[in-house]
Amino acid sequence: MPLPQLSTLPNQLSLTTIGRARAWWKRLTPVRQDRFAMLAPLVAVMLFFIAIVAALGYLRIEEMDREQEAVQRDVEYSQQRLRLRLLERQEQFMRVARELANRELSVAEFKTRVEYMLNQYPEVQGVAWIDERRRVKVSSGTAINAASQLITAQENSKRSDTESGFLQARDTALPIYIQQVRNGEFTPLLQLHVPLVDKGRFVGVLLVEYSVDGLYRYGVPSEMSARYAVSLLDGKGALIAGSSIPTKKVVSKFLPWAAPSNEYTMPVSPVGDGLVMRAQAYRASMSVVSSGLFWLVTALSVMTAWMLIANWRHSRRRLQAQQALIQETTFRRAMENSMLTGMRAMDLQGRITYVNAAFCQMTGWSESDLVGRTAPFPYWPEGDREHLAARLEEEMTGNNTAGGFQVSVQRRDRSKFEARLYLSPLIDANGVQTGWMTSMTDITEPNRVREQLTAAHQRFTTVLEALDASISVAPLGSDELLFANKLYRQWFGIRADGHLQLVAEAGVPAAQPNDESRDEVDAFAGLPTTALSETEAERAEIFIAALGKWMEVRTRYLSWVDGRLAQMVIATDITSRRLAEEQAATQAERAQTASRMITMGEMASSVAHELNQPLTAINNYCNGMVSRIKAKQITEEELLGALEKTAKQAHRAGQIIQRIRSFVKRSEPNRTNAEVATMVAEAVELAEIELRRFNVRLNHYVAARLPQLLVDPILIEQVLVNLLRNAAESIDMALRQTAQRVVELRVVPRRVDDKPVIEFSVQDTGKGIAPEVMARLYEAFFSTKADGMGIGLSLCRSIVESHMGRMTAENIYNGNVVTGCRFSFWIPLSEASPDSIRIPRISK
Ligand code: ADP
């Protein structure tokens, strides 16, 4: 593998590292990116803090080293000074000792010299001349104590410091320093024993006592004690003179508050280990500065970190708020864009500041065309500009109409539409009006719909007004009239009285005027009102005396537009129909009577023949009685018998006439509960007159225990007589043999459509009904007979049908040969009324 050139290697490495870092960054989710972005400054602050602490620590060590060196140097210098001073004194005292040993110095001179030195050198406290036998020759200052000590020590054979100094000086013949530590409050002293040697013989010592305090005060340079806490210690490290700083426990020498104070100790040279000089650096100021710096940096770092975190949290909150705002804005924008209402905002000067999508779409002008424009706006139709400008001016003064106003708007393509504008003030967050907001709705379509509705309403009203029926609507239990058309107003006026009268007389009970009628359950019928309004209209025919009119009244319930249950009454003038019906009824009645007369007319010869028999018999009886009375051949009993027979014949003739009279007598329609058997018997009696003439036999069968029928008996008899006559005529025309000249009449109960009826059937043995005749059987004035009128069957059918019955005719076959025909009809039992129309009540 070829190695990359050395010079490009770091470059490439850094490039690939950057590339990798970038790729890694891009792979991160936005939340993690956000977190890292937040962490980076924190890490930077931490690093900065660590760097500052490290720098401080480093500086601290440097400074401490430097300080240490300085202390060492200074201590060495001071020690040198002290040593020089001590050596100087030693020199002087050694000279005195030499002179003493050589007896060059008298006691008085010595005293003077010592006195002088005590005055000259304040550290010298006392001087004593002690001979070899420890006798104090001369003493001055504090030295007498030491000398006495020396003597006491010898007596007590107890070695004190002074004693050891004396002995050492005697033995070594060298000046000896002794650290004299005295108990109590006495100032520590330093003794110098200078041996007095005369020609090699020890002759005593010169004892000099120095005050250690004095040494310190005068021997240590003042600049030294200003900079350091300088102290003199004895061999055991106890403080003898000077000041000291209590030493701290060392935790780490890098930490400024925990680092030890710099100090240096050094034995004071001619004395040796017995006197040690120590200097401790006052580092308070430096410590304060560095620790202050440290705390400042720490505080700044903490503050920066805290601010970063706070800032991050704040920005996160802001981001959330921003997102919510964006969402809200998008939502509002979407809402605005989906809205069909055009929106336009204007500033207080009437300049358009905003238009929504719907507004642009409606007018055909784009947002950039409209925003920034002032009146006249491009969508104002040319003709209306002045009027619109005036209107806008008025609106801007705050004089706006609550319901908006209608204007016509011109699109970019110059087409126009009608719009309704609503103006409202735009108030900003501080409650200050910043402009006007106008909403615009295209009302072309609503207008069109309204016009259509109006037209439809007009058409509807016109139809209702022109209707030849009176229509009125009134709520139940109230005399308020909700609607009345022209005819109603014409007939009854504008009050609800007519409506209520119609309702009352039509027999449709109006609901009681109580509150329950407004409930869901109708008070009158206890039915739910919805069911009620769906029920079939009620019909009735009534006579209104005040108008002199017959009316057909229909009522129905309906829910009025306000939800109230109302009753609608439709009254139609049926006076003319009623009259026509009455006329028709009269005519029908006349026709029936006429028909019966005709029947009788046709039967006249038969009737005459029928009457002839009793009349002939009466005549014969009368003639016989007359002749026998004349011949006086008759007994009273025989006469009585003959008269009875005569009376019987006369009764019979009278009966025939009575029957015919009652048959043809014109009578009012009269329905009664009639016995079927009686009706049949009477009809048979009449018909038999004709049947006998045609030599036709009648067999009749009436089922037993038939119920009564509510009919007009004369009319039913008429039908039966007609059918029986037709049967006899048919048999006669067929020229049947005597044995075959039979008519069968049967009356039996039956059920038609599950209802009980009574069926009458008349069967003959004639030639039957030809197909072409069958089709026209019930046609009035259709007859196949030379002298026939052709109204019999048509009347029969209308009579049967007016009794709610039905009539049928059929041929009777024997194989293919027609052997006769059967006419049958049935009358229902239960139906009491002949008509579906209820029997009207005549109003007075
Ligand atoms: P008319 O008896 O005066 O002709 P109808 O109305 O009674 O009038 O009868 C109409 C016609 O029906 C008769 O002309 C006759 O042709 C036919 N018709 C009626 N009854 C019978 C019957 N029993 N048999 C055959 N044809 C009949």
XYZ file of C-alpha atoms and ligand atoms in Angstrom, residues 598 602 722-731 733 762-770 773-774 776-796 809-811 820-823, ligand 1:
79
model
C -144.602 0.495 -17.657
C -147.170 -4.290 -20.149
C -138.543 -7.589 -13.632
C -136.247 -10.603 -13.563
C -139.146 -13.061 -13.306
C -140.964 -11.379 -16.206
C -137.838 -11.402 -18.385
C -137.415 -15.111 -17.555
C -140.981 -15.945 -18.508
C -140.694 -13.976 -21.762
C -137.438 -15.721 -22.598
C -139.039 -19.163 -22.052
C -139.814 -16.887 -26.938
C -133.704 -16.246 -11.042
C -133.037 -19.083 -13.464
C -135.013 -19.744 -16.621
C -135.015 -22.338 -19.418
C -134.954 -19.902 -22.310
C -132.464 -19.499 -25.153
C -129.996 -17.601 -22.918
C -128.207 -14.367 -23.687
C -126.352 -13.940 -26.960
C -126.524 -8.812 -25.968
C -124.474 -9.740 -22.902
C -125.079 -4.269 -23.723
C -127.383 -5.961 -21.187
C -127.571 -3.050 -18.728
C -127.602 -0.345 -21.348
C -130.664 1.865 -21.036
C -133.141 1.541 -23.913
C -131.423 -1.577 -25.225
C -133.942 -4.288 -26.017
C -134.174 -7.224 -28.361
C -137.931 -7.301 -28.043
C -140.261 -5.687 -30.566
C -142.263 -3.906 -27.855
C -139.494 -3.772 -25.270
C -138.411 -0.513 -23.647
C -134.965 -1.773 -22.597
C -134.850 0.046 -19.276
C -135.684 -2.848 -16.929
C -132.219 -4.301 -16.343
C -130.437 -0.953 -16.199
C -132.802 0.135 -13.422
C -132.448 -3.219 -11.661
C -125.956 -12.619 -15.499
C -124.745 -15.932 -16.923
C -125.864 -18.595 -19.369
C -131.219 -21.079 -20.113
C -129.776 -18.236 -18.130
C -129.476 -17.065 -14.561
C -129.685 -13.525 -13.234
P -136.943 -5.324 -22.220
O -137.353 -6.464 -21.406
O -137.918 -4.224 -22.241
O -136.377 -5.693 -23.527
P -134.790 -5.359 -20.354
O -133.853 -4.330 -19.914
O -135.587 -6.024 -19.313
O -135.743 -4.701 -21.434
O -134.013 -6.475 -21.135
C -133.060 -6.105 -22.057
C -132.762 -7.265 -22.955
O -132.055 -8.292 -22.255
C -133.925 -7.976 -23.488
O -134.394 -7.322 -24.658
C -133.405 -9.361 -23.777
O -132.835 -9.453 -25.070
C -132.358 -9.565 -22.794
N -132.883 -10.424 -21.705
C -133.340 -9.989 -20.508
N -133.665 -11.026 -19.735
C -133.367 -12.156 -20.455
C -133.503 -13.578 -20.184
N -133.983 -14.036 -19.036
N -133.129 -14.426 -21.186
C -132.628 -13.954 -22.355
N -132.490 -12.650 -22.627
C -132.863 -11.768 -21.691
